[in-house]
Amino acid sequence: MGLSGVPFWSNDIGGYRGMPERDLYVRWAQFGLFCSHSRMHGDSPREPWIFGDEALAIVRRYVGLRYQLFPYLYAAAFEAHRTAMPVMRALALMWPDDPHALSCDQQYMLGPSLMVAPVVHPSGRKTVYLPEGIWIDHRTGERIRGPVWLKLQVPLDTLPLYVRAGAVIPMLERGVKITDGKFTRLILDIYPEQASSMVFSDDDGETRVKVTPGRDSVVVSWEAPVDRTYRLQVHVGSSDGQVVLEGETGWSHKGSLLISV
């Protein structure tokens, strides 16, 4: 759909006809919540609590993550509006010179920074391709160098999700709903890898973020159209795995923050 010029598309979570089994519903919800827009809809009940406590807990966690990612998804929607670059991006579109990417039709980029690889087989088996570069497992923080094929056995509560190194992902605080009105407080979820920059848009205009890693520190600079409170989450690797360093700024539309590693 995205390759055909449709920048926004989605599906009925669980399918429209009939009553899906629990595992199919959960897997479908993990996928459907990482589309440009999401809805649980069909000719039979689609509320997650219909499928039991475990399904409810899993789906609730991914709904919460989608809510947190709303500024990132909104920025991708702005880009789609301006350029027709789809929110869900086929690997062949992102890596047209990589022959392996041409065959990967069951995973996709959601916006510029998140690789989504939904599990579609009832066994939980999944083969994931990560193109050239460094990728971070969103759940574990493991850093993986591509190009590489991963053969996974994925438990029901897990959606394979990878962050492209260098990403700056604008997020909301955890909550039970998406905030009304303007974003007055944002989390910048940062995965430094050499110097990188990110521009994301919302109704207020463009926010520009630049990340400059050093030997023992990371400098994050930003310029925004309005004053906001920013909380920075900087993910750095160590011998013990992934470490998240945090810092917070005040109500400034322009500034920088040094975080020691």
Tab-separated table of C-alpha atoms in Angstrom:
chain	number	residue	atom	x	y	z
A	1	MET	CA	0.000	0.000	0.000
A	2	GLY	CA	2.748	2.432	0.934
A	3	LEU	CA	4.680	1.673	-2.254
A	4	SER	CA	1.492	2.442	-4.193
A	5	GLY	CA	1.254	5.978	-2.830
A	6	VAL	CA	-1.045	5.399	0.161
A	7	PRO	CA	0.731	7.019	3.139
A	8	PHE	CA	-1.819	5.938	5.783
A	9	TRP	CA	-3.331	2.471	6.009
A	10	SER	CA	-4.383	0.039	8.680
A	11	ASN	CA	-6.641	-2.937	9.400
A	12	ASP	CA	-9.262	-4.311	11.780
A	13	ILE	CA	-7.363	-5.801	14.723
A	14	GLY	CA	-8.452	-9.419	14.991
A	15	GLY	CA	-9.990	-9.361	11.513
A	16	TYR	CA	-13.552	-8.308	10.773
A	17	ARG	CA	-15.263	-11.676	10.300
A	18	GLY	CA	-15.675	-14.358	12.949
A	19	MET	CA	-14.029	-14.709	16.354
A	20	PRO	CA	-10.210	-14.980	16.418
A	21	GLU	CA	-8.425	-17.265	18.850
A	22	ARG	CA	-6.610	-15.569	21.714
A	23	ASP	CA	-3.071	-15.895	20.350
A	24	LEU	CA	-4.071	-14.642	16.905
A	25	TYR	CA	-5.814	-11.655	18.480
A	26	VAL	CA	-2.748	-10.780	20.599
A	27	ARG	CA	-0.337	-11.062	17.672
A	28	TRP	CA	-2.689	-9.026	15.493
A	29	ALA	CA	-2.980	-6.359	18.201
A	30	GLN	CA	0.812	-6.092	18.428
A	31	PHE	CA	0.904	-5.478	14.674
A	32	GLY	CA	-2.201	-3.297	14.481
A	33	LEU	CA	-1.018	-0.984	17.259
A	34	PHE	CA	2.116	-0.277	15.230
A	35	CYS	CA	0.316	0.878	12.112
A	36	SER	CA	-0.338	4.479	11.123
A	37	HIS	CA	-3.674	4.267	12.952
A	38	SER	CA	-5.339	1.502	14.951
A	39	ARG	CA	-8.782	0.149	15.676
A	40	MET	CA	-10.239	-2.993	17.266
A	41	HIS	CA	-13.295	-3.734	15.178
A	42	GLY	CA	-15.240	-6.699	13.852
A	43	ASP	CA	-18.585	-8.486	13.655
A	44	SER	CA	-17.896	-10.053	17.081
A	45	PRO	CA	-16.365	-8.560	20.265
A	46	ARG	CA	-12.822	-7.194	19.916
A	47	GLU	CA	-12.213	-5.715	23.368
A	48	PRO	CA	-8.974	-7.195	24.760
A	49	TRP	CA	-10.552	-8.297	28.066
A	50	ILE	CA	-12.770	-10.662	26.072
A	51	PHE	CA	-9.672	-12.805	25.474
A	52	GLY	CA	-8.612	-13.254	29.110
A	53	ASP	CA	-6.335	-11.644	31.658
A	54	GLU	CA	-3.051	-12.517	29.933
A	55	ALA	CA	-4.202	-11.119	26.603
A	56	LEU	CA	-5.484	-7.993	28.333
A	57	ALA	CA	-2.148	-7.414	30.089
A	58	ILE	CA	-0.159	-7.847	26.867
A	59	VAL	CA	-2.412	-5.639	24.753
A	60	ARG	CA	-2.576	-2.981	27.478
A	61	ARG	CA	1.230	-2.758	27.489
A	62	TYR	CA	1.381	-2.187	23.726
A	63	VAL	CA	-1.496	0.286	23.792
A	64	GLY	CA	0.470	2.192	26.431
A	65	LEU	CA	3.585	2.161	24.258
A	66	ARG	CA	1.603	3.429	21.279
A	67	TYR	CA	0.253	6.272	23.410
A	68	GLN	CA	3.801	7.134	24.462
A	69	LEU	CA	4.935	7.116	20.835
A	70	PHE	CA	2.167	9.474	19.730
A	71	PRO	CA	4.488	12.497	19.080
A	72	TYR	CA	6.736	10.248	16.968
A	73	LEU	CA	3.756	8.904	14.996
A	74	TYR	CA	2.342	12.412	14.615
A	75	ALA	CA	5.676	13.604	13.225
A	76	ALA	CA	5.656	10.708	10.739
A	77	ALA	CA	2.112	11.703	9.751
A	78	PHE	CA	3.271	15.277	9.145
A	79	GLU	CA	6.066	13.951	6.928
A	80	ALA	CA	3.572	11.787	5.022
A	81	HIS	CA	1.330	14.808	4.483
A	82	ARG	CA	4.189	16.899	3.142
A	83	THR	CA	6.131	14.350	1.095
A	84	ALA	CA	3.872	11.243	0.648
A	85	MET	CA	6.525	9.128	2.413
A	86	PRO	CA	4.307	6.476	4.043
A	87	VAL	CA	4.160	6.106	7.809
A	88	MET	CA	4.737	2.348	7.387
A	89	ARG	CA	7.717	1.955	5.079
A	90	ALA	CA	8.631	-1.174	3.156
A	91	LEU	CA	12.273	-2.198	3.478
A	92	ALA	CA	12.550	-2.064	-0.298
A	93	LEU	CA	11.680	1.638	-0.102
A	94	MET	CA	14.204	2.383	2.638
A	95	TRP	CA	17.033	0.218	1.262
A	96	PRO	CA	16.440	-0.022	-2.506
A	97	ASP	CA	20.009	-1.206	-3.185
A	98	ASP	CA	19.901	-4.060	-0.677
A	99	PRO	CA	18.683	-7.223	-2.451
A	100	HIS	CA	17.699	-8.833	0.861
A	101	ALA	CA	15.374	-5.941	1.651
A	102	LEU	CA	13.330	-6.688	-1.479
A	103	SER	CA	12.175	-10.032	-0.067
A	104	CYS	CA	11.224	-8.790	3.418
A	105	ASP	CA	7.473	-8.305	3.118
A	106	GLN	CA	6.545	-9.212	6.723
A	107	GLN	CA	8.436	-6.453	8.498
A	108	TYR	CA	8.608	-2.700	7.969
A	109	MET	CA	9.901	0.600	9.262
A	110	LEU	CA	7.410	2.644	11.265
A	111	GLY	CA	8.629	6.155	10.606
A	112	PRO	CA	12.385	6.653	10.175
A	113	SER	CA	13.656	4.869	13.299
A	114	LEU	CA	11.605	1.808	14.333
A	115	MET	CA	11.810	-1.611	12.693
A	116	VAL	CA	8.637	-3.629	13.347
A	117	ALA	CA	8.611	-7.376	12.695
A	118	PRO	CA	5.179	-8.826	13.626
A	119	VAL	CA	4.968	-12.540	14.382
A	120	VAL	CA	2.590	-14.166	11.903
A	121	HIS	CA	3.164	-17.906	12.525
A	122	PRO	CA	1.321	-19.650	15.395
A	123	SER	CA	4.548	-21.370	16.440
A	124	GLY	CA	6.097	-18.036	17.421
A	125	ARG	CA	8.982	-18.514	15.003
A	126	LYS	CA	10.160	-15.366	13.251
A	127	THR	CA	13.029	-14.556	10.904
A	128	VAL	CA	14.018	-10.886	11.002
A	129	TYR	CA	16.389	-9.073	8.674
A	130	LEU	CA	18.281	-6.045	9.965
A	131	PRO	CA	19.993	-4.024	7.211
A	132	GLU	CA	23.421	-2.433	7.473
A	133	GLY	CA	24.068	-0.385	10.594
A	134	ILE	CA	23.587	-0.738	14.340
A	135	TRP	CA	20.191	-1.756	15.711
A	136	ILE	CA	19.032	-1.837	19.329
A	137	ASP	CA	16.509	-4.365	20.579
A	138	HIS	CA	13.813	-2.146	22.100
A	139	ARG	CA	12.987	-4.636	24.846
A	140	THR	CA	16.441	-5.832	25.927
A	141	GLY	CA	18.759	-3.012	24.816
A	142	GLU	CA	20.982	-5.481	22.934
A	143	ARG	CA	23.022	-3.826	20.171
A	144	ILE	CA	23.098	-5.776	16.908
A	145	ARG	CA	25.223	-5.001	13.866
A	146	GLY	CA	23.621	-5.492	10.471
A	147	PRO	CA	23.289	-6.739	7.885
A	148	VAL	CA	22.162	-9.860	9.716
A	149	TRP	CA	19.355	-12.410	9.697
A	150	LEU	CA	17.909	-13.282	13.114
A	151	LYS	CA	16.053	-16.546	13.701
A	152	LEU	CA	13.861	-15.983	16.747
A	153	GLN	CA	11.469	-17.929	18.940
A	154	VAL	CA	9.183	-15.159	20.167
A	155	PRO	CA	6.954	-15.530	23.262
A	156	LEU	CA	3.379	-14.313	22.987
A	157	ASP	CA	4.021	-11.164	25.042
A	158	THR	CA	6.778	-9.902	22.730
A	159	LEU	CA	6.732	-7.960	19.467
A	160	PRO	CA	10.157	-7.900	17.765
A	161	LEU	CA	10.944	-4.175	17.683
A	162	TYR	CA	14.310	-2.587	16.888
A	163	VAL	CA	15.558	0.979	17.059
A	164	ARG	CA	17.919	2.354	14.452
A	165	ALA	CA	21.097	3.678	16.104
A	166	GLY	CA	21.254	7.463	16.023
A	167	ALA	CA	17.500	7.751	16.579
A	168	VAL	CA	15.846	10.537	18.528
A	169	ILE	CA	12.291	9.492	19.340
A	170	PRO	CA	9.882	12.077	20.819
A	171	MET	CA	7.547	10.464	23.339
A	172	LEU	CA	4.949	11.251	25.988
A	173	GLU	CA	5.021	10.206	29.623
A	174	ARG	CA	3.159	6.991	30.409
A	175	GLY	CA	-0.574	7.550	30.688
A	176	VAL	CA	-3.972	6.005	30.169
A	177	LYS	CA	-4.815	8.313	27.288
A	178	ILE	CA	-3.163	10.680	24.835
A	179	THR	CA	-2.932	14.154	26.257
A	180	ASP	CA	-5.289	16.840	24.986
A	181	GLY	CA	-3.906	20.063	23.564
A	182	LYS	CA	-0.271	20.902	22.948
A	183	PHE	CA	2.727	18.850	23.989
A	184	THR	CA	4.060	20.855	26.938
A	185	ARG	CA	6.309	18.061	28.162
A	186	LEU	CA	8.193	15.595	25.966
A	187	ILE	CA	10.569	12.708	26.474
A	188	LEU	CA	13.409	12.571	23.948
A	189	ASP	CA	14.419	8.904	23.742
A	190	ILE	CA	17.950	9.018	22.317
A	191	TYR	CA	20.155	6.235	20.938
A	192	PRO	CA	23.501	7.951	20.188
A	193	GLU	CA	25.742	6.619	17.421
A	194	GLN	CA	28.195	9.226	16.110
A	195	ALA	CA	26.771	12.685	15.509
A	196	SER	CA	23.126	12.622	14.411
A	197	SER	CA	20.166	14.934	14.099
A	198	MET	CA	16.406	14.658	13.973
A	199	VAL	CA	13.665	17.025	12.873
A	200	PHE	CA	10.101	16.307	13.954
A	201	SER	CA	6.972	18.347	13.380
A	202	ASP	CA	3.667	18.949	15.091
A	203	ASP	CA	1.034	21.681	15.013
A	204	ASP	CA	3.465	24.150	16.611
A	205	GLY	CA	6.167	23.744	13.954
A	206	GLU	CA	9.517	21.976	13.671
A	207	THR	CA	11.670	20.817	16.564
A	208	ARG	CA	15.327	20.185	15.707
A	209	VAL	CA	17.490	17.968	17.880
A	210	LYS	CA	21.229	17.361	17.463
A	211	VAL	CA	23.108	14.636	19.339
A	212	THR	CA	26.905	14.726	19.659
A	213	PRO	CA	28.463	11.763	21.507
A	214	GLY	CA	31.876	12.232	23.105
A	215	ARG	CA	34.263	9.931	24.904
A	216	ASP	CA	32.621	10.361	28.302
A	217	SER	CA	29.525	12.401	27.549
A	218	VAL	CA	26.645	13.067	25.188
A	219	VAL	CA	25.631	16.619	24.284
A	220	VAL	CA	22.017	17.090	23.196
A	221	SER	CA	21.042	20.415	21.612
A	222	TRP	CA	17.559	21.415	20.551
A	223	GLU	CA	15.632	24.232	18.971
A	224	ALA	CA	11.852	24.206	19.208
A	225	PRO	CA	9.074	26.588	18.146
A	226	VAL	CA	7.622	26.739	21.682
A	227	ASP	CA	8.825	26.368	25.253
A	228	ARG	CA	8.536	22.857	26.627
A	229	THR	CA	9.922	20.736	29.414
A	230	TYR	CA	12.154	17.991	28.002
A	231	ARG	CA	13.238	14.815	29.738
A	232	LEU	CA	16.128	13.137	27.965
A	233	GLN	CA	16.633	9.384	28.012
A	234	VAL	CA	20.040	8.563	26.538
A	235	HIS	CA	20.721	4.880	25.898
A	236	VAL	CA	24.402	3.954	26.054
A	237	GLY	CA	25.984	0.517	25.877
A	238	SER	CA	28.152	-0.973	28.601
A	239	SER	CA	29.646	-4.325	29.525
A	240	ASP	CA	26.470	-4.977	31.522
A	241	GLY	CA	24.100	-4.162	28.663
A	242	GLN	CA	22.088	-1.049	28.005
A	243	VAL	CA	22.171	1.861	30.448
A	244	VAL	CA	19.674	4.725	30.350
A	245	LEU	CA	20.976	8.098	31.509
A	246	GLU	CA	18.429	10.797	32.259
A	247	GLY	CA	18.450	14.573	32.433
A	248	GLU	CA	15.758	17.238	32.426
A	249	THR	CA	15.586	20.750	31.031
A	250	GLY	CA	13.325	23.678	31.812
A	251	TRP	CA	10.915	25.704	29.720
A	252	SER	CA	13.334	26.762	27.018
A	253	HIS	CA	12.700	26.667	23.281
A	254	LYS	CA	16.438	26.503	22.615
A	255	GLY	CA	19.303	25.003	24.574
A	256	SER	CA	21.620	22.074	25.183
A	257	LEU	CA	22.345	19.569	27.903
A	258	LEU	CA	25.513	17.586	28.614
A	259	ILE	CA	25.006	14.146	30.122
A	260	SER	CA	28.068	12.380	31.520
A	261	VAL	CA	28.464	8.723	30.573
